[in-house]
GROMACS .gro file of C-alpha atoms in nm:
model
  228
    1UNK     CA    1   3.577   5.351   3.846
    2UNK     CA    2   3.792   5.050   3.762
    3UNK     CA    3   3.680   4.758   3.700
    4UNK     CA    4   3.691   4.513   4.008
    5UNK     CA    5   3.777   4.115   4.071
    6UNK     CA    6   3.516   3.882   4.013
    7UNK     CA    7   3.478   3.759   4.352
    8UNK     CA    8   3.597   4.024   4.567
    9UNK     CA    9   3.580   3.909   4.902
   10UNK     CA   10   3.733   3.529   4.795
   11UNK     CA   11   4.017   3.744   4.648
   12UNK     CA   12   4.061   3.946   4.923
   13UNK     CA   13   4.106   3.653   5.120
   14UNK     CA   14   4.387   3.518   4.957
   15UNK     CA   15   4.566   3.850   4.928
   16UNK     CA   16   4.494   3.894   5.303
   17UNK     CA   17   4.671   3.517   5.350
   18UNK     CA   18   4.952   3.525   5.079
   19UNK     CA   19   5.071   3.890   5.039
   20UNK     CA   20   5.197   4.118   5.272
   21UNK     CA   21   4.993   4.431   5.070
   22UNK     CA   22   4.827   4.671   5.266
   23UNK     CA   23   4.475   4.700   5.352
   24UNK     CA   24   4.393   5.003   5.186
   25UNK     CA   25   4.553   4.833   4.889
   26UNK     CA   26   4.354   4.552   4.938
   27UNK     CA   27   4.055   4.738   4.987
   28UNK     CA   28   4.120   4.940   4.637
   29UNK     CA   29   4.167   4.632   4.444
   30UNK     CA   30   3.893   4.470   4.565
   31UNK     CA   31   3.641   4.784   4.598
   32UNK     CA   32   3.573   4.710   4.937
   33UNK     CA   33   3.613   4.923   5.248
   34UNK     CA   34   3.984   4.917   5.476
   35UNK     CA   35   3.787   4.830   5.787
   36UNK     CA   36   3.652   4.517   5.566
   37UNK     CA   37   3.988   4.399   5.511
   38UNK     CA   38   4.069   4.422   5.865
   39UNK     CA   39   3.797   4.240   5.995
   40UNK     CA   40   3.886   3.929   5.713
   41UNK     CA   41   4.271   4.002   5.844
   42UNK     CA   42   4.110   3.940   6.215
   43UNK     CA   43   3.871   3.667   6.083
   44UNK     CA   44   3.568   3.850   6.167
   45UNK     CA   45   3.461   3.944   5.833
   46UNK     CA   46   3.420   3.606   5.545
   47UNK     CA   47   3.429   3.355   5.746
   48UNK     CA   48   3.425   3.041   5.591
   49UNK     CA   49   3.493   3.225   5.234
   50UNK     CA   50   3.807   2.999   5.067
   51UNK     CA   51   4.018   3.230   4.881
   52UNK     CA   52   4.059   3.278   4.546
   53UNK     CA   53   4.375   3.287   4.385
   54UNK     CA   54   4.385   3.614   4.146
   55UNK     CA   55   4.713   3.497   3.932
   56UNK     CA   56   4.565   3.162   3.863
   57UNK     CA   57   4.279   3.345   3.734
   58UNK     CA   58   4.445   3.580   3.570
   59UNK     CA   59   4.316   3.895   3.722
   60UNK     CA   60   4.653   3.984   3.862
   61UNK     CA   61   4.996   3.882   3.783
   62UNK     CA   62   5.263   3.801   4.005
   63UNK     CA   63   5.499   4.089   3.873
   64UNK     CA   64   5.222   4.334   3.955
   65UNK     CA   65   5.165   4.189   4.339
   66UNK     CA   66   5.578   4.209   4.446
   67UNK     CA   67   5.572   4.592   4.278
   68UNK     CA   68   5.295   4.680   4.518
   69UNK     CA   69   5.434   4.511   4.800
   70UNK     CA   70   5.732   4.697   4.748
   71UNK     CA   71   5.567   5.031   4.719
   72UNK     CA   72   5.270   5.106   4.949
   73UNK     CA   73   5.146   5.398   4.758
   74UNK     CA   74   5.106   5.191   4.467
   75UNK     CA   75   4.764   5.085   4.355
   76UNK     CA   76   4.700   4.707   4.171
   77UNK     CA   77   4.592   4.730   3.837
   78UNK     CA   78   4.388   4.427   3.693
   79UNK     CA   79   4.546   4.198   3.431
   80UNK     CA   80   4.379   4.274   3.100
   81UNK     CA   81   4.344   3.939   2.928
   82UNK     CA   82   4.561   3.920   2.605
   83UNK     CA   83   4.270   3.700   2.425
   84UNK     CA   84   3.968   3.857   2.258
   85UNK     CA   85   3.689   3.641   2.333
   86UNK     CA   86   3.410   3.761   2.049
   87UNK     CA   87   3.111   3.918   2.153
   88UNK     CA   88   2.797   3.688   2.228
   89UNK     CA   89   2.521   3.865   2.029
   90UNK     CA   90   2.161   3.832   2.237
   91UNK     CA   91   1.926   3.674   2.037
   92UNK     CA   92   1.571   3.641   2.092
   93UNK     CA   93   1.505   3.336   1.854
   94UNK     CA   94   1.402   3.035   2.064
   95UNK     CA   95   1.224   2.967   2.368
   96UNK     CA   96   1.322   3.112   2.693
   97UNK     CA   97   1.588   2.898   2.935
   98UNK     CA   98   1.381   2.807   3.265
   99UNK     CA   99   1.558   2.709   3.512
  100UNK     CA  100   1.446   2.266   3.641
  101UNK     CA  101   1.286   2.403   3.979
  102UNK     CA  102   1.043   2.644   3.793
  103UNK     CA  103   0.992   2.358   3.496
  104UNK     CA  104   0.679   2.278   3.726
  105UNK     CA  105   0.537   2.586   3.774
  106UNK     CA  106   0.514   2.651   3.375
  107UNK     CA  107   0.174   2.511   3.340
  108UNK     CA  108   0.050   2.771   3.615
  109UNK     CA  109   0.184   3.040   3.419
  110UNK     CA  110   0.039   2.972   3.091
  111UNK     CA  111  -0.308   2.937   3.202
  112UNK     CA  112  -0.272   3.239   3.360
  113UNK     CA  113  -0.169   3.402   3.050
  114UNK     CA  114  -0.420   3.193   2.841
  115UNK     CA  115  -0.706   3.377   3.124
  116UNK     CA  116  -0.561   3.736   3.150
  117UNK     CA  117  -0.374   3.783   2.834
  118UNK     CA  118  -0.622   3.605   2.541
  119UNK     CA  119  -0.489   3.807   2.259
  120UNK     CA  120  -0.092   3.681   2.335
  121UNK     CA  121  -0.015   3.454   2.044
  122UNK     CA  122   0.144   3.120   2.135
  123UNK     CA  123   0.483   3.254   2.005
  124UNK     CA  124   0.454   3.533   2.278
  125UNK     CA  125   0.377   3.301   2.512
  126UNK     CA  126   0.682   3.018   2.459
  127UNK     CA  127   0.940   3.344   2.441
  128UNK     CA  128   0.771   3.439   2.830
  129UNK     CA  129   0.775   3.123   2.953
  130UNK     CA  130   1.005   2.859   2.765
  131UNK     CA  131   0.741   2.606   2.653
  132UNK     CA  132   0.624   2.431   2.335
  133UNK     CA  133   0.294   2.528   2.135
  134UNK     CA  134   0.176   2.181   2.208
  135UNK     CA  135   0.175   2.247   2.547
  136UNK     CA  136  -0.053   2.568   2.515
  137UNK     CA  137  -0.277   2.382   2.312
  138UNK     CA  138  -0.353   2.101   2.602
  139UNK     CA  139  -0.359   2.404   2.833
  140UNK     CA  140  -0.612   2.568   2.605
  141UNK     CA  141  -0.859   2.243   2.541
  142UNK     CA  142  -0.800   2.108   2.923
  143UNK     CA  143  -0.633   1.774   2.755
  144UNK     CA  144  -0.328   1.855   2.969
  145UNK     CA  145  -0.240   1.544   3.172
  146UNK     CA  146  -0.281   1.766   3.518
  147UNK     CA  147  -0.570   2.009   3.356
  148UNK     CA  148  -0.679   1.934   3.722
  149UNK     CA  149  -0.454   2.016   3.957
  150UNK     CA  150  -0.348   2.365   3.746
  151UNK     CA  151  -0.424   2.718   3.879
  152UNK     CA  152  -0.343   3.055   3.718
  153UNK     CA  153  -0.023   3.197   3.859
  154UNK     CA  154   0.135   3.473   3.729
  155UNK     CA  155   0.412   3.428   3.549
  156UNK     CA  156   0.593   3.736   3.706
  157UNK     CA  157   0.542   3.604   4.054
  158UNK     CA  158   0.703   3.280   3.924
  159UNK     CA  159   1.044   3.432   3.834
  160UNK     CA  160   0.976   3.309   3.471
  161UNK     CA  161   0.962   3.645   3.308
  162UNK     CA  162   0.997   4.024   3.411
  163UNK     CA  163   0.724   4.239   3.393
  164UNK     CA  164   0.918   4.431   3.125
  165UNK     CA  165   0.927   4.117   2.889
  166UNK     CA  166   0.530   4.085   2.996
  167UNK     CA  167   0.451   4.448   2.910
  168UNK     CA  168   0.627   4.436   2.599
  169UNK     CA  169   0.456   4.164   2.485
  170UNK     CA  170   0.088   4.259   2.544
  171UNK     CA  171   0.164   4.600   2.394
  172UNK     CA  172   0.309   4.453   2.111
  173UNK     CA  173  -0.030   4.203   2.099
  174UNK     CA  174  -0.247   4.502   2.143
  175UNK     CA  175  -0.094   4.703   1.842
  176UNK     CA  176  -0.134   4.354   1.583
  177UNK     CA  177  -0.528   4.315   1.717
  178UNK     CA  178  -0.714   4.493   1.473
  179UNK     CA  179  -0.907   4.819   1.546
  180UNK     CA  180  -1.267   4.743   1.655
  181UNK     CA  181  -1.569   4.920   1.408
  182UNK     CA  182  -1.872   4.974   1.612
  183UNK     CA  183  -2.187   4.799   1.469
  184UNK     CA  184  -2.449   5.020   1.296
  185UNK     CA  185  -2.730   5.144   1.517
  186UNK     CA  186  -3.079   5.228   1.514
  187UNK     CA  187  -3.223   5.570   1.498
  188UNK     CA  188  -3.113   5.802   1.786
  189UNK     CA  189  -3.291   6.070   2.001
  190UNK     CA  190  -3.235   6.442   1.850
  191UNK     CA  191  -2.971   6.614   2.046
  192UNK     CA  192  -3.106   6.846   2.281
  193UNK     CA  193  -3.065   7.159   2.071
  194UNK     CA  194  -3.305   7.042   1.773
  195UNK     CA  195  -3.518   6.933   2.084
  196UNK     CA  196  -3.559   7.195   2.270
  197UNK     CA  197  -3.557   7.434   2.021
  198UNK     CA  198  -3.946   7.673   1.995
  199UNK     CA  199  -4.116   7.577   1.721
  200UNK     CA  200  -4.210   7.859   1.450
  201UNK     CA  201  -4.560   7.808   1.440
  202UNK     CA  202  -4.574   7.962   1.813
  203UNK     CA  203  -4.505   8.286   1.698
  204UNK     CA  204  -4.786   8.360   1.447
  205UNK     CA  205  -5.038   8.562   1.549
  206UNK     CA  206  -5.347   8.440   1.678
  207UNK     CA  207  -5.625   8.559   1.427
  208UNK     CA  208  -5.881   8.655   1.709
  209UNK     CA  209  -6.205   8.719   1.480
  210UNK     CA  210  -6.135   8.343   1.292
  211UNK     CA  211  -6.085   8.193   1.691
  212UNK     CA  212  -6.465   8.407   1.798
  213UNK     CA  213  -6.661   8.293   1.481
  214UNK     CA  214  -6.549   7.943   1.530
  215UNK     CA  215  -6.679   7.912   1.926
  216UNK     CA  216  -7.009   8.044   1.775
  217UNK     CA  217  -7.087   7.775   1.533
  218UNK     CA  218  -7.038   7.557   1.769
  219UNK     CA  219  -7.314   7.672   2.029
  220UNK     CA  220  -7.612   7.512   2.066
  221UNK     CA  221  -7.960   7.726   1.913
  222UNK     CA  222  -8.163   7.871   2.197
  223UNK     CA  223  -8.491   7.679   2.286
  224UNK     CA  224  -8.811   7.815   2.140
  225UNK     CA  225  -9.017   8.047   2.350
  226UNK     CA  226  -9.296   7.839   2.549
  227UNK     CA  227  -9.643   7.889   2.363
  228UNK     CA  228  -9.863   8.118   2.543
   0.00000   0.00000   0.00000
């Protein structure tokens, strides 16, 4: 699929009002459906969209326009721009860009991720939400000038992060917090099996002689005979 205009309605606008191109040509240019172009043709469709002018932008040139006019069957190619703008490499150095009407809700966010989050360094933090370390640090010791108005709110819900960046960055936290030993404990029942097990001793025969002379020493002598 070719690559479209950047506004393709506005464009299709001015090619509905300055050319005498078909709509299905129209519709091609601007990847947008015939019956779309009619209904901008019959101002039912865009209404109160200004048009934009595709040779001034260079997304079309003029030559390109009459040859189409002139031949219904042909299809408009975009101008391809004869200057090489370099590529912007992403970097993820710095603090995130918030945009001024989410500025405010900042403060929210980070003691939110100050609650939730604990082991997110303040590095993590500023590259979620575009603040300063000094900032986390008021957050964190309630010397923030509004400590008392502020109210966890995640920073998600706030449009100042994705959950992907969020995810990322608590997995990335949770692989860097070192593994936990568990503390030395005192002595433990026996498992069941050393438990439970019979005992030797229950097994030796019962010396029945040994058991007999035994019960005798212990009975009482029989009382002397009255005297006659």
């Amino acid at each position: 699929m070719s690559q479209g205009p950047l506004m393709p309605k506005a464009t299709a606008v001015w090619l509905v009002e300055n050319t005498s191109l078909a709509f299905e040509q129209i519709a091609d240019f601007c990847h947008l459906h015939p019956l779309e172009v009619k209904g901008i043709a019959d101002g039912e469709v865009a209404a109160g969209i200004k048009g934009l002018d595709p040779i001034t932008t260079g997304q079309l040139t003029r030559e390109e326009i009459e040859k189409a006019q002139k031949s219904p069957s042909h299809k408009l190619k975009i101008a391809v721009s004869k200057v090489k703008l370099p590529e912007v490499k992403r970097t993820t150095k710095g603090p995130r860009y918030t945009p001024l009407s989410r500025r405010q809700d900042r403060p929210n966010a980070i003691l939110w991720l100050l609650r939730n989050h604990p082991e997110l360094k303040d590095a993590q933090i500023i590259r979620l939400v575009g603040t300063t370390k000094s900032t986390i640090q008021q957050i964190r010791d309630r010397t923030h000038w509004n400590s008392g108005s502020l109210q966890p709110l995640d920073p998600v819900t706030l449009a100042l992060c994705s959950q992907i960046d969020l995810d990322f960055e608590v997995g990335k936290a949770a692989k860097d917090r070192p593994a936990v030993v568990p503390a030395e404990s005192g002595p433990t029942l026996l498992p069941t099996e050393i438990s439970t097990a019979p005992r030797g001793d229950e097994h030796e025969d019962i010396d029945q002689d040994a058991v007999f002379a035994k019960l005798k020493g212990m009975q009482r002598p029989n009382e002397d005979d009255d005297e006659d």
